[in-house]
mmCIF file of C-alpha atoms in Angstrom:
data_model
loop_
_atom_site.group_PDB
_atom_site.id
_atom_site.type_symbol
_atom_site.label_atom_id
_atom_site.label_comp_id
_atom_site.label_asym_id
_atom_site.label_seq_id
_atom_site.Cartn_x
_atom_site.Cartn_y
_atom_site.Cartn_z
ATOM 1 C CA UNK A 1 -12.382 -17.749 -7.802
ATOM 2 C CA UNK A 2 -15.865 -19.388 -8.397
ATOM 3 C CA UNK A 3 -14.155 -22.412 -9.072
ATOM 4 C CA UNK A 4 -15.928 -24.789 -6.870
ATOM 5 C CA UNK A 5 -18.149 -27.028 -9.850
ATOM 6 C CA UNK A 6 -17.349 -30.598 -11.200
ATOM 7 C CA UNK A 7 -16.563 -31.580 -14.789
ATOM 8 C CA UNK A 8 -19.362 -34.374 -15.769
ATOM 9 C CA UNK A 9 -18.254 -36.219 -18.765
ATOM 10 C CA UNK A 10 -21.946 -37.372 -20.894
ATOM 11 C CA UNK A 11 -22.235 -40.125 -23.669
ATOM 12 C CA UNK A 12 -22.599 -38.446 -26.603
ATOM 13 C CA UNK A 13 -24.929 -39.303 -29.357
ATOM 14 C CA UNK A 14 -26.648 -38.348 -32.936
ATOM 15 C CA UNK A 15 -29.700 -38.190 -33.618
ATOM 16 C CA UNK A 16 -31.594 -37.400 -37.631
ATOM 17 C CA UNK A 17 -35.152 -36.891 -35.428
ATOM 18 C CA UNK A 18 -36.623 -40.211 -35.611
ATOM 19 C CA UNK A 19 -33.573 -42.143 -34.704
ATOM 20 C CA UNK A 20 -31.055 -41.847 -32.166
ATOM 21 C CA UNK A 21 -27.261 -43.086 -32.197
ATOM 22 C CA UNK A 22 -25.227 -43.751 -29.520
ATOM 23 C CA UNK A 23 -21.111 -42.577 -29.936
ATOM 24 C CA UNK A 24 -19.393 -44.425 -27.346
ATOM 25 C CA UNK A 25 -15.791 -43.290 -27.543
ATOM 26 C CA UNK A 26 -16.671 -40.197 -27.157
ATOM 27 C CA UNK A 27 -18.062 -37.599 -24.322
ATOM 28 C CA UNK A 28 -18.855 -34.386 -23.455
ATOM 29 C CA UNK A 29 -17.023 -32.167 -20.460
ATOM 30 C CA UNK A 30 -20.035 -30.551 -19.022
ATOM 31 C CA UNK A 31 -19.850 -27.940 -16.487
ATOM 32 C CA UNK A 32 -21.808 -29.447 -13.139
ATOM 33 C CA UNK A 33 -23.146 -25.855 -12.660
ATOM 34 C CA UNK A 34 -24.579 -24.178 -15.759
ATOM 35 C CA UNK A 35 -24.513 -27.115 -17.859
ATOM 36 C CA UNK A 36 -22.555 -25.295 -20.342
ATOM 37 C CA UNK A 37 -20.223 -28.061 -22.823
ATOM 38 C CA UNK A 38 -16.284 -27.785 -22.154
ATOM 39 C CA UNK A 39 -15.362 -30.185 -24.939
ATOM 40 C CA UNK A 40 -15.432 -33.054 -26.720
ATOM 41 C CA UNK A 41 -13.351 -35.823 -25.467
ATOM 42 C CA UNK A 42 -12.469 -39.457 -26.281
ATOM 43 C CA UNK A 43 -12.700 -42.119 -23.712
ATOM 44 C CA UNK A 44 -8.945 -42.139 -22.404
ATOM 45 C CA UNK A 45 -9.638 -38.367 -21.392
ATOM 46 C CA UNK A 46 -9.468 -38.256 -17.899
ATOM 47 C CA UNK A 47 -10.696 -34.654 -15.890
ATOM 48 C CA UNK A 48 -8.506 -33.465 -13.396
ATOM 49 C CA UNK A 49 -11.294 -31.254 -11.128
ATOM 50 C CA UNK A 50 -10.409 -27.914 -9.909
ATOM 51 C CA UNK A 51 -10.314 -29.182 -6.245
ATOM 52 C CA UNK A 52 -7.864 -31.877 -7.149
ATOM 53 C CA UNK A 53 -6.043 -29.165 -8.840
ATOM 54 C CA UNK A 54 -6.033 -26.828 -5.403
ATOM 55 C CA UNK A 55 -4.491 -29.698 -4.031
ATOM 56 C CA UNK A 56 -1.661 -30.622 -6.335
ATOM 57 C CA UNK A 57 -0.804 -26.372 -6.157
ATOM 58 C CA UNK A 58 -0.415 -27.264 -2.648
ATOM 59 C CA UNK A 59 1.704 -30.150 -2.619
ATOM 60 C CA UNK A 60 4.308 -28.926 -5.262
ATOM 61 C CA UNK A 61 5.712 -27.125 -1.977
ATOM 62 C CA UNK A 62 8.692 -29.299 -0.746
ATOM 63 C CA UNK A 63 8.809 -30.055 2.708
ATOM 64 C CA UNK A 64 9.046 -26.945 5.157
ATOM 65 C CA UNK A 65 7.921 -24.830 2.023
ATOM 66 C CA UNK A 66 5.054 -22.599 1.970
ATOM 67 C CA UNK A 67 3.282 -22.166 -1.386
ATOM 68 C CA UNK A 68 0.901 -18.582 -1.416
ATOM 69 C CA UNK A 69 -1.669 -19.126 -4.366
ATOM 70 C CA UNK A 70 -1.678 -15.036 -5.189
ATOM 71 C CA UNK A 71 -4.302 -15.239 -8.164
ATOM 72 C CA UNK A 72 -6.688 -18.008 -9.120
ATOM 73 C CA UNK A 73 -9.953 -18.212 -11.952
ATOM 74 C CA UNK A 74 -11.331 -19.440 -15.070
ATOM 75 C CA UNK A 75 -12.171 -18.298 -18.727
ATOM 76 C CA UNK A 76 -14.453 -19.341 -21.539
ATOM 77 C CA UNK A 77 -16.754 -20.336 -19.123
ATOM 78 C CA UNK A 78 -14.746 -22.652 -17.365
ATOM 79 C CA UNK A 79 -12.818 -24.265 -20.551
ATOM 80 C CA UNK A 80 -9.430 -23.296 -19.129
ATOM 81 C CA UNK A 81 -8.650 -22.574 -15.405
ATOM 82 C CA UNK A 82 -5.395 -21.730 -13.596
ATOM 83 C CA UNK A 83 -3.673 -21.235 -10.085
ATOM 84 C CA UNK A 84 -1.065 -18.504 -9.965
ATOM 85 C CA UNK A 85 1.544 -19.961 -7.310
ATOM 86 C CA UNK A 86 4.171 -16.902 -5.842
ATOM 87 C CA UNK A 87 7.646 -17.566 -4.525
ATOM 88 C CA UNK A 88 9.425 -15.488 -2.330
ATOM 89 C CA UNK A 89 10.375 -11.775 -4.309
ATOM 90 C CA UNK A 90 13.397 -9.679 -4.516
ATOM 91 C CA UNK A 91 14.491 -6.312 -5.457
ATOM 92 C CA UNK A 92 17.513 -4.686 -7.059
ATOM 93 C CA UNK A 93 18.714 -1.648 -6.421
ATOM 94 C CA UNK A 94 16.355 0.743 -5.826
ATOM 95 C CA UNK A 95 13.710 -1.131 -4.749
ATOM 96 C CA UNK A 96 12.379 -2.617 -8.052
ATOM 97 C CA UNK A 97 10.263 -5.812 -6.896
ATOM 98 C CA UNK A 98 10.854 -8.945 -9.101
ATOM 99 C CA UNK A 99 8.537 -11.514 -8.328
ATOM 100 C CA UNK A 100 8.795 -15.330 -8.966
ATOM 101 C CA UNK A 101 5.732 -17.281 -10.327
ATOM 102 C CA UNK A 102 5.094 -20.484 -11.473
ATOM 103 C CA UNK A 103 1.258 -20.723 -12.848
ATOM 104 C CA UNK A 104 -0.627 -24.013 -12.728
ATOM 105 C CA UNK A 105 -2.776 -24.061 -16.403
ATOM 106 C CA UNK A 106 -5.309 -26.421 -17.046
ATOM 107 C CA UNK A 107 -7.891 -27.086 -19.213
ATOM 108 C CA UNK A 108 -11.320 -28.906 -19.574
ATOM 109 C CA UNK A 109 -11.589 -28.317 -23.643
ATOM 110 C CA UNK A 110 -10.058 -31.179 -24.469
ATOM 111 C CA UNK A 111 -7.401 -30.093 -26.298
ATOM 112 C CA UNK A 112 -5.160 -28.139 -23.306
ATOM 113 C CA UNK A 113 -2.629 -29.962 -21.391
ATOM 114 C CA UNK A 114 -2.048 -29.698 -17.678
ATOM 115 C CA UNK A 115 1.038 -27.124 -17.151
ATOM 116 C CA UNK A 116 3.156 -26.030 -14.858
ATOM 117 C CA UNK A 117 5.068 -22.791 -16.096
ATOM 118 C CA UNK A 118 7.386 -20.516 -14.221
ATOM 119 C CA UNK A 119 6.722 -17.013 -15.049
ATOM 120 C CA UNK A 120 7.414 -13.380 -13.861
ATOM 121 C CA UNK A 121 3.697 -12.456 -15.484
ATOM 122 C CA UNK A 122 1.137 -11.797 -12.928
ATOM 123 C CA UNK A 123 -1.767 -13.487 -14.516
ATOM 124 C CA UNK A 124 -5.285 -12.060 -13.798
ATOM 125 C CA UNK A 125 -7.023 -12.010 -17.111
ATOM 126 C CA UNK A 126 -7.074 -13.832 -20.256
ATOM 127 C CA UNK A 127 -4.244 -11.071 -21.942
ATOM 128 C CA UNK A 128 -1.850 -11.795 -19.213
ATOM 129 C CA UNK A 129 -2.686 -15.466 -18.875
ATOM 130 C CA UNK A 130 -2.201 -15.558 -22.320
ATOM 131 C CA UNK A 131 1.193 -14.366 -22.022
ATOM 132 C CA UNK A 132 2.101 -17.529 -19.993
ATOM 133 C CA UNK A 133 0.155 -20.420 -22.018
ATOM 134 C CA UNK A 134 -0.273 -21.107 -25.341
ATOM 135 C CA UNK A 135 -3.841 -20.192 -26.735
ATOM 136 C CA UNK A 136 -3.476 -23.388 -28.556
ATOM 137 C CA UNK A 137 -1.399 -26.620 -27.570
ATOM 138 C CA UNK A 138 -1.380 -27.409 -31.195
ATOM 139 C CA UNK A 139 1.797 -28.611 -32.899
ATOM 140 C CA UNK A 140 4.263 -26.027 -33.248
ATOM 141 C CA UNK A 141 2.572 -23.691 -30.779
ATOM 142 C CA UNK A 142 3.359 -25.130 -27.795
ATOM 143 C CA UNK A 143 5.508 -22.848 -25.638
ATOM 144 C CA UNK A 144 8.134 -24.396 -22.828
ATOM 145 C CA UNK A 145 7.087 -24.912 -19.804
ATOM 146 C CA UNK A 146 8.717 -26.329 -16.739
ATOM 147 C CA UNK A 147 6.009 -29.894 -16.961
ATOM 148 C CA UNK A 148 3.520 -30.476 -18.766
ATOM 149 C CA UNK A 149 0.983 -33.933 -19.065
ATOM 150 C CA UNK A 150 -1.993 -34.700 -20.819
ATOM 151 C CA UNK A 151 -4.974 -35.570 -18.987
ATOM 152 C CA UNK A 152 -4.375 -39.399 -18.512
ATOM 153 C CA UNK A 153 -3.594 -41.363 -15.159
ATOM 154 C CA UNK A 154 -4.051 -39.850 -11.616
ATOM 155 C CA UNK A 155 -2.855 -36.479 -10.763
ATOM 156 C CA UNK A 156 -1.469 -37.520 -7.668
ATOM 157 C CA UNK A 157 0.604 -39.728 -8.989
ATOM 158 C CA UNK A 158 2.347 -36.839 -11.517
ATOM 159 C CA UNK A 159 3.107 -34.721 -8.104
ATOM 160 C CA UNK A 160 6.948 -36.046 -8.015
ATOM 161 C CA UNK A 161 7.824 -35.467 -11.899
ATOM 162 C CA UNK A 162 6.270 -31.754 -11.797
ATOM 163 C CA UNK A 163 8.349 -31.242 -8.482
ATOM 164 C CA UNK A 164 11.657 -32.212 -10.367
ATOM 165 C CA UNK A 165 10.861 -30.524 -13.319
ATOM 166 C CA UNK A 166 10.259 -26.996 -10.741
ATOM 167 C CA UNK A 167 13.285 -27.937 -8.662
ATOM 168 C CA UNK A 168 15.386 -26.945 -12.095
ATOM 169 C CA UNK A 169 12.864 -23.009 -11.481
ATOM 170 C CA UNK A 170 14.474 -22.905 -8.577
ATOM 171 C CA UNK A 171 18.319 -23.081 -9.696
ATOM 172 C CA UNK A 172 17.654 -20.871 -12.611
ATOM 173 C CA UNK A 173 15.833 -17.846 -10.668
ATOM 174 C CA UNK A 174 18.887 -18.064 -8.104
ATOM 175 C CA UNK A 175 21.689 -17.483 -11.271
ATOM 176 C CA UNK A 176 18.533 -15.170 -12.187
ATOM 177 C CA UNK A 177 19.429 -13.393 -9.026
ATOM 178 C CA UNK A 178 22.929 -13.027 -9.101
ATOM 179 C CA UNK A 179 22.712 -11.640 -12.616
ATOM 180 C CA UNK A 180 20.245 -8.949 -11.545
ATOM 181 C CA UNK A 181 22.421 -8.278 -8.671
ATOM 182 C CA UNK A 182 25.581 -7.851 -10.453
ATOM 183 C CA UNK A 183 24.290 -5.446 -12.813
ATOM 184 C CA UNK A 184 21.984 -3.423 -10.795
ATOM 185 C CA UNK A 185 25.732 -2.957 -8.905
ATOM 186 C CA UNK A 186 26.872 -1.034 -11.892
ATOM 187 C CA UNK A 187 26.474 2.990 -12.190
ATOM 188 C CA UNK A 188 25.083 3.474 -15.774
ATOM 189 C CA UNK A 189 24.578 7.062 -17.264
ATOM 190 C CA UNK A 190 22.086 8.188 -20.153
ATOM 191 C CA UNK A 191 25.434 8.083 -22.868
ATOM 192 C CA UNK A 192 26.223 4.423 -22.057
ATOM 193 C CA UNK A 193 22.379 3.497 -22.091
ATOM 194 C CA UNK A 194 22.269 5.186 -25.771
ATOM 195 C CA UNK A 195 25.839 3.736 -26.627
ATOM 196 C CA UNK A 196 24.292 0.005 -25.578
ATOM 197 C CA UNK A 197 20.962 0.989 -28.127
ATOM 198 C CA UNK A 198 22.785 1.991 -30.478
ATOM 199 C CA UNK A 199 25.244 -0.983 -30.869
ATOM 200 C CA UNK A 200 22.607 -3.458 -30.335
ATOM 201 C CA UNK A 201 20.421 -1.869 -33.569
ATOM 202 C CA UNK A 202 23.676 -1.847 -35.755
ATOM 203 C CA UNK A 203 24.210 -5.326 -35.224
ATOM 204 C CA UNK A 204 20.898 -6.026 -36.081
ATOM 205 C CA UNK A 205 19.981 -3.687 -38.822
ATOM 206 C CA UNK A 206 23.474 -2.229 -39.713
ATOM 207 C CA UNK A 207 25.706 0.737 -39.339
ATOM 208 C CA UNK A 208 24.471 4.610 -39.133
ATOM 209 C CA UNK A 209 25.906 7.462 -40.617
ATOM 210 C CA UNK A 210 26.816 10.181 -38.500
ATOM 211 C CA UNK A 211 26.286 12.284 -41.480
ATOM 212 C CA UNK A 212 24.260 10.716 -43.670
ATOM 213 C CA UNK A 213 25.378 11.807 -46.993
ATOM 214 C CA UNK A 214 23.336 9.573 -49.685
ATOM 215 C CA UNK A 215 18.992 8.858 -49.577
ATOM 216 C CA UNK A 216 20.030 5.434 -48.325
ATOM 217 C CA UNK A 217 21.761 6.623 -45.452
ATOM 218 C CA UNK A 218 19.432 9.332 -44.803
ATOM 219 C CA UNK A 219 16.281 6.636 -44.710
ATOM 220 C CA UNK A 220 18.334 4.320 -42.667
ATOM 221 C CA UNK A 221 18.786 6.783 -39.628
ATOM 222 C CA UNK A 222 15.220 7.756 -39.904
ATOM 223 C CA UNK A 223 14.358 4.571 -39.278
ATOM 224 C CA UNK A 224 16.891 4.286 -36.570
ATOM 225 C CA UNK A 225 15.926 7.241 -34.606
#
C-alpha cells in the first residue's frame, strides 16, 4: 500500500525576509518521504504512524480471532490513510455474498480523528472511502462510527475501548443475519415487489389515482411512475 514512511512533526516559524520568528505551539506533519506538509498541528497533537496503525488492525482481533486486512492505502498524498479489516461473509439465498467490514480511518491533516467504522462498503478509492468517513470531522458532519479518538495519548493504550466499542459490530451483524435470513426465506413475486413500491411512495408523497381525473392527479402519477 506504499505506506511504509514516518510522519515528522517540524517547528514552524515566520519569517518577513530579514527576520525570522519562531511559533512554538505549533508544527508541521511532514511526510518522511517526499517531504510533502500533512498539516498544521498544535503541540498536544500526537501522530499515530502507519506501522503503529498495522498493528492496532491486528490486535482488534480477540483471542483465537483472525483479522484479514482485504484493502489498505492513502490519499492526498498521505493526509488520510486507512486499513480495510474483513470478517467472515455470508450469503442469502441464492448466493448473494454480504460481506462484513470494519475500516480503520486515520488521518495526518490535523483535523481527522482516528476511526474505527463497521461498514459493508469495500473501500478502494477515495469515492468509496468516502462513503465510510466523513470528508470533514467538522461539527455537524461527523458520521457514527463504532470508536473514534483524537490523536492524543498512546494508541496502544486505546486497543481495549475500540475492542468494546466493535464487540457491539459483532451483535448487530448477527440480528443483521437473522433478518437477511428470514426474509430471503420468503417467495416474493414482481406484484408484491410493485405493491411494497407503491405503498412505500404513498406514504411518503401521497395517494395515486388509478384514474387520474384532474391536472393534479395527472402530474402526481407522472411523477410517481
Amino acid at each position: 500500500a506504499k505506506l511504509d514512511w514516518q510522519v515528522e512533526q517540524w517547528p514552524i516559524s515566520a519569517t518577513n525576509g530579514e527576520v525570522r520568528v519562531a511559533l512554538g505551539d505549533n508544527f508541521a506533519n511532514i511526510r518522511s518521504d517526499t517531504r510533502q506538509c500533512l498539516g498544521v498541528v498544535g503541540k498536544g497533537y500526537k501522530p499515530y504512524q502507519n506501522d503503529a496503525l498495522a498493528d492496532f488492525c491486528a490486535s482488534l482481533a480477540q483471542e483465537g480471532d483472525q483479522v484479514k486486512i482485504e484493502t489498505a492505502g492513502s490519499i492526498r498524498g498521505g493526509e488520510r490513510v486507512w486499513f480495510l479489516l474483513r470478517g467472515e461473509s455470508f450469503s442469502g439465498r441464492g448466493g448473494d455474498e454480504l460481506a462484513p467490514y470494519i475500516l480503520v480511518s486515520n488521518g495526518h491533516d490535523g483535523g481527522t480523528a482516528l476511526r474505527c467504522t463497521p461498514t459493508t462498503v469495500r473501500a478502494v478509492c477515495s469515492n468509496t472511502l468516502h462513503m465510510v468517513m466523513p470528508q470533514h470531522d467538522g461539527r455537524g458532519r461527523i458520521k457514527t462510527a463504532g470508536y473514534v479518538t483524537r490523536h492524543t495519548g498512546s494508541l496502544k493504550a486505546k486497543l481495549a475501548a475500540a475492542r468494546g466499542a466493535l464487540s457491539l459490530y459483532d451483535h448487530a451483524m448477527d440480528k443483521t443475519r437473522a433478518v437477511i435470513d428470514t426474509l430471503t426465506a420468503k417467495n416474493v413475486d414482481s406484484e408484491t415487489v410493485k405493491r411494497f413500491f407503491l405503498e412505500c411512495y404513498a406514504r411518503d408523497f401521497g395517494a395515486i389515482a388509478d384514474i387520474p381525473t384532474t391536472k393534479q392527479e395527472r402530474a402526481a402519477r407522472d411523477r410517481a411512475m
